[in-house]
PDB file of C-alpha atoms in Angstrom:
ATOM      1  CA  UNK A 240     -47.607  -0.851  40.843  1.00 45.00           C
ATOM      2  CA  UNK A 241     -44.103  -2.016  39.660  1.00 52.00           C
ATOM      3  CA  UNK A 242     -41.200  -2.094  41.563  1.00 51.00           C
ATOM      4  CA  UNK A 243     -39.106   0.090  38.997  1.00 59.00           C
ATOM      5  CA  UNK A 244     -40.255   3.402  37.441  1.00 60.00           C
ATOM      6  CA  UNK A 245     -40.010   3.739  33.621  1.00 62.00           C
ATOM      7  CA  UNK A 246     -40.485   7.705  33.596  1.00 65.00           C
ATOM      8  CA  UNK A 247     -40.685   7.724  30.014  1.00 63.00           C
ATOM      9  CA  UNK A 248     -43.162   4.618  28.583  1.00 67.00           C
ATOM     10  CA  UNK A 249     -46.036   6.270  26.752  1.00 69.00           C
ATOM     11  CA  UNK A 250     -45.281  10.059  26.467  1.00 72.00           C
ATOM     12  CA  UNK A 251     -44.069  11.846  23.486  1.00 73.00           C
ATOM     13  CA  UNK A 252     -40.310  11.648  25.544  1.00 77.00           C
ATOM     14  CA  UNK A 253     -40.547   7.986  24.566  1.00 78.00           C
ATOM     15  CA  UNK A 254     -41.442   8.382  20.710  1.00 81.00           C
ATOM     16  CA  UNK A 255     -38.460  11.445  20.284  1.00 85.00           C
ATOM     17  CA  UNK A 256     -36.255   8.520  21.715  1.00 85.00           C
ATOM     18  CA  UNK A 257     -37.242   5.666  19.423  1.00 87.00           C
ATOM     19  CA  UNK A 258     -36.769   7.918  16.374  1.00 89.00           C
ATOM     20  CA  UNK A 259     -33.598   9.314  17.451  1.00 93.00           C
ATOM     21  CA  UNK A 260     -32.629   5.652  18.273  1.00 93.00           C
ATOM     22  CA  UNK A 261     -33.869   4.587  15.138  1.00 94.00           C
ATOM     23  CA  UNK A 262     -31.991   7.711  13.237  1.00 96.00           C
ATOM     24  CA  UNK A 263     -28.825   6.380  14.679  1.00 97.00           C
ATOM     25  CA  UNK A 264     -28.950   2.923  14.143  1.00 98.00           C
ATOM     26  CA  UNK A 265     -29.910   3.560  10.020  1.00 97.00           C
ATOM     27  CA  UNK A 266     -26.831   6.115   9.999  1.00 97.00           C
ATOM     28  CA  UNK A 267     -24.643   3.696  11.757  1.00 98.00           C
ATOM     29  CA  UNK A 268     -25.672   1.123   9.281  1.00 98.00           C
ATOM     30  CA  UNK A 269     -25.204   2.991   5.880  1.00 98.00           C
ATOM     31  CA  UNK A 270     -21.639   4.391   7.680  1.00 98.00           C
ATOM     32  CA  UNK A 271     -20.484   0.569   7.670  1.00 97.00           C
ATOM     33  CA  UNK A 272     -22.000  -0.372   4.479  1.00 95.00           C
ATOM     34  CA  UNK A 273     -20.423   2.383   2.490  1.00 96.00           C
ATOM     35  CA  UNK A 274     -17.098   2.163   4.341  1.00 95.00           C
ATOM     36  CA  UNK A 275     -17.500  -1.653   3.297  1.00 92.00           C
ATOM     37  CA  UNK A 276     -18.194  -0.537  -0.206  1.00 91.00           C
ATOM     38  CA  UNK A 277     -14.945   1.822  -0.212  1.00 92.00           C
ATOM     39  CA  UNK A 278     -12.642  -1.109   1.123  1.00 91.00           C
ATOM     40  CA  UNK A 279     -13.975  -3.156  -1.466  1.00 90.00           C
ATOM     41  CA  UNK A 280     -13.450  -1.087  -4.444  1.00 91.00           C
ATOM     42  CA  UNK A 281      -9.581  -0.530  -3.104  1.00 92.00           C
ATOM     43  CA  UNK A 282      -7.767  -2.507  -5.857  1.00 92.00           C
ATOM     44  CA  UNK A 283     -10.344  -1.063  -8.766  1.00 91.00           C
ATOM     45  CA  UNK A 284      -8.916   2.546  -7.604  1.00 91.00           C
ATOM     46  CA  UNK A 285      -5.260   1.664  -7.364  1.00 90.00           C
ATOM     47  CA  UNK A 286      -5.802   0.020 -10.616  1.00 90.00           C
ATOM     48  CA  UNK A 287      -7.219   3.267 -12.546  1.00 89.00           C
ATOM     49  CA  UNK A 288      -4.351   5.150 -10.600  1.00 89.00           C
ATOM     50  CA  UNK A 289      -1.429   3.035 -11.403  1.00 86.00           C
ATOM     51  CA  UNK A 290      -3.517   2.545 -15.070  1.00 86.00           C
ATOM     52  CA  UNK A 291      -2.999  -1.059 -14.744  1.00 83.00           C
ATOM     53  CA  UNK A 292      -2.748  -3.645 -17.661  1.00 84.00           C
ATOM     54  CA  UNK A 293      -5.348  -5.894 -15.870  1.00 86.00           C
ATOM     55  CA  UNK A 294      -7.886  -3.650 -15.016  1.00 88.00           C
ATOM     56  CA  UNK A 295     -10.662  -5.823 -16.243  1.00 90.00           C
ATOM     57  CA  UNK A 296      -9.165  -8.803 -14.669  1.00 90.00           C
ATOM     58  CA  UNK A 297      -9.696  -6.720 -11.573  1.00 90.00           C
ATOM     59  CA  UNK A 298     -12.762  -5.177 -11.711  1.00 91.00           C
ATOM     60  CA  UNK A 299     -13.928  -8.718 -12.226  1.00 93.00           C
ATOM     61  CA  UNK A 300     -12.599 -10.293  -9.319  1.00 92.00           C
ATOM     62  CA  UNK A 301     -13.796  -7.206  -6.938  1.00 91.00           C
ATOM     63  CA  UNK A 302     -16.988  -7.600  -7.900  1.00 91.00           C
ATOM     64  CA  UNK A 303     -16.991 -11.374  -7.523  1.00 92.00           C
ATOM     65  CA  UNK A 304     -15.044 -11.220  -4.290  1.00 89.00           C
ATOM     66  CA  UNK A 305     -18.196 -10.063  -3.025  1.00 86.00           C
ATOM     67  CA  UNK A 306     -19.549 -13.150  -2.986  1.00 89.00           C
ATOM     68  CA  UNK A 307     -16.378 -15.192  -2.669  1.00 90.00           C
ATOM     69  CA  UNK A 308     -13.953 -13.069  -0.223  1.00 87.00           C
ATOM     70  CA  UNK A 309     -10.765 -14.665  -0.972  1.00 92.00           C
ATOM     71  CA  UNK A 310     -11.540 -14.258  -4.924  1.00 92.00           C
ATOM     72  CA  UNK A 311     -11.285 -10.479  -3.065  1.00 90.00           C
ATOM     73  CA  UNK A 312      -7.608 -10.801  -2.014  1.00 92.00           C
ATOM     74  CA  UNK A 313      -6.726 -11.697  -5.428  1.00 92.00           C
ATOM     75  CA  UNK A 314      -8.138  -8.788  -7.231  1.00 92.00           C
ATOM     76  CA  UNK A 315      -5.865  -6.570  -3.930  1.00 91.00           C
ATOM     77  CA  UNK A 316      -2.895  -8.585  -4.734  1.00 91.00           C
ATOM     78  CA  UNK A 317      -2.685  -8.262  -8.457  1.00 90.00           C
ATOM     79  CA  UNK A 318      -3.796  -4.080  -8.070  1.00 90.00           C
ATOM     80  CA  UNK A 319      -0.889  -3.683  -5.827  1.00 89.00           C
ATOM     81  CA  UNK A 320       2.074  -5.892  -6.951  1.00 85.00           C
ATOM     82  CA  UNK A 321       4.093  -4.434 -10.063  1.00 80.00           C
ATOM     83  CA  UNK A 322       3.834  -8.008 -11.829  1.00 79.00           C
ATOM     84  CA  UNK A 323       6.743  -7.484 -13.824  1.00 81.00           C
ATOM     85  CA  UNK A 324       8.790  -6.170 -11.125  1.00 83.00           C
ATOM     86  CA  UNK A 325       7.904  -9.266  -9.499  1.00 82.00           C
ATOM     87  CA  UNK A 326       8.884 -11.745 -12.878  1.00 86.00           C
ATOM     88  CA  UNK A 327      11.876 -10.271 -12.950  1.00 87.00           C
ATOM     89  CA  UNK A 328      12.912 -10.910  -9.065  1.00 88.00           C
ATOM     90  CA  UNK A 329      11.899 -13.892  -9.464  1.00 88.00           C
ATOM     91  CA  UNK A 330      13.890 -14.343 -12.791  1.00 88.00           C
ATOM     92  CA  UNK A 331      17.136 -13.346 -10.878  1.00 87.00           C
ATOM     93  CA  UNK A 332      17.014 -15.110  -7.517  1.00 88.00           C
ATOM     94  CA  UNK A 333      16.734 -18.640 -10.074  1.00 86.00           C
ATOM     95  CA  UNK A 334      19.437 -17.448 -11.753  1.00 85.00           C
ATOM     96  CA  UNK A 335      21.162 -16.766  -8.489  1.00 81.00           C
ATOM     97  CA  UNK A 336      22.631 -13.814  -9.191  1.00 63.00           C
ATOM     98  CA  UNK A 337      25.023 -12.228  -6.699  1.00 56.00           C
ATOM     99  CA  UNK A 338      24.432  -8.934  -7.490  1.00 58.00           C
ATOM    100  CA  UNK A 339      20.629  -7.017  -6.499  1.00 58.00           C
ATOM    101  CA  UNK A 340      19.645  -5.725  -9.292  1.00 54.00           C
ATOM    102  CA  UNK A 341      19.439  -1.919  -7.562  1.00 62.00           C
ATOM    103  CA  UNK A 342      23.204  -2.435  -7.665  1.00 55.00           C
ATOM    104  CA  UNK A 343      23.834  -2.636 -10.899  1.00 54.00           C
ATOM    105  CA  UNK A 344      21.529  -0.036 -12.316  1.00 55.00           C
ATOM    106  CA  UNK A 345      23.583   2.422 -10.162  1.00 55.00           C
ATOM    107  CA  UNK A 346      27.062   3.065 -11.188  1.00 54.00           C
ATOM    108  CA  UNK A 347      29.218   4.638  -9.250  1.00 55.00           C
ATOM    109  CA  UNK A 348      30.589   8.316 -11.097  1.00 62.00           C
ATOM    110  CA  UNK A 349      33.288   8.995  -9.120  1.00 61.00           C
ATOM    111  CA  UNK A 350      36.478   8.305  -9.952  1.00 57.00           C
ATOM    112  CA  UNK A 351      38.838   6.597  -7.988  1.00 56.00           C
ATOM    113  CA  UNK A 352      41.980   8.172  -6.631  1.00 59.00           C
ATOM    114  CA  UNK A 353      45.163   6.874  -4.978  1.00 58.00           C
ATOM    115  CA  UNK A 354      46.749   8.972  -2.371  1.00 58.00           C
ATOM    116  CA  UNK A 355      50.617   9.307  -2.285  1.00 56.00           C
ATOM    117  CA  UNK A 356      51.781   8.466   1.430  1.00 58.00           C
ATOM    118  CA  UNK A 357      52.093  11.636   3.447  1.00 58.00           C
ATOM    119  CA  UNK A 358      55.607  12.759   2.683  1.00 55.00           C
ATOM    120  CA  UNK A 359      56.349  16.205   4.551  1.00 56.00           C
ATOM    121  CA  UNK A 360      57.562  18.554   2.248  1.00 56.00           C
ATOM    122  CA  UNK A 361      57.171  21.673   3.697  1.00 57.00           C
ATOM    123  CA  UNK A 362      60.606  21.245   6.048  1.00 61.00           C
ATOM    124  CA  UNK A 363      62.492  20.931   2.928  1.00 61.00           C
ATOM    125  CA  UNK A 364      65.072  23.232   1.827  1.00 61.00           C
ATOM    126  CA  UNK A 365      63.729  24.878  -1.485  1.00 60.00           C
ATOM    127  CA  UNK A 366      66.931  25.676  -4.456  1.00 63.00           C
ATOM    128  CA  UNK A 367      67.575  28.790  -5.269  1.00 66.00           C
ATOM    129  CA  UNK A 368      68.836  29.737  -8.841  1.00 66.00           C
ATOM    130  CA  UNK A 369      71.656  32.148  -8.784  1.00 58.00           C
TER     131      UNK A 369
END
């Protein structure tokens, strides 16, 4: 006799909970492996969205980043950065130009007035023809 019960070794209580166990852990498994999958293939979808120049470039480097994970970062870096947005920024800050370039593609439409100093002219006597 032991000194702790185990009410359910060898009954049919114990099987329905090694196959429910079993159930779970297989389902938790395939949950992380496609969740894993659908992470990975991030920067292939943002690349069919965006229709991407590169989208060879990265399909290629998804698929290798599996092996190699920074290869990975890469492919999610290239998918998400406008690359000629970024030349261009680039372009400008060694220029050193002053002026952003949001600035300047945003004119401003309205005009510019001056404003006469307040004079009051409603005290003063108004002519009248004869």
């Amino acid at each position: 006799m032991s000194l702790f019960s185990m009410p359910f070794v060898d009954s049919g209580v114990d099987t329905a909970l090694h196959v429910i166990a079993s159930v779970v852990m297989v389902g938790t498994i395939a949950a992380a492996a496609f969740g894993f999958w659908r992470l990975h293939e991030l920067p292939i979808q943002k690349a069919h969205s965006k229709e991407h120049h590169q989208l060879g470039l990265i399909t290629a480097l998804t698929w290798i980043g599996f092996v190699w994970h920074w290869v990975w970062v890469i492919a999610v870096v290239i998918a998400f950065v406008d690359g000629e947005q970024a030349l261009r920024r680039i372009r400008d800050i060694w220029k050193g130009d002053a002026i952003p370039p949001q600035a300047v593609a945003e004119p401003v439409t309205q005009p510019m007035t001056q404003t006469a100093p307040n004079t009051e002219t409603h005290n003063q006597p108004v002519a009248q023809e004869v």
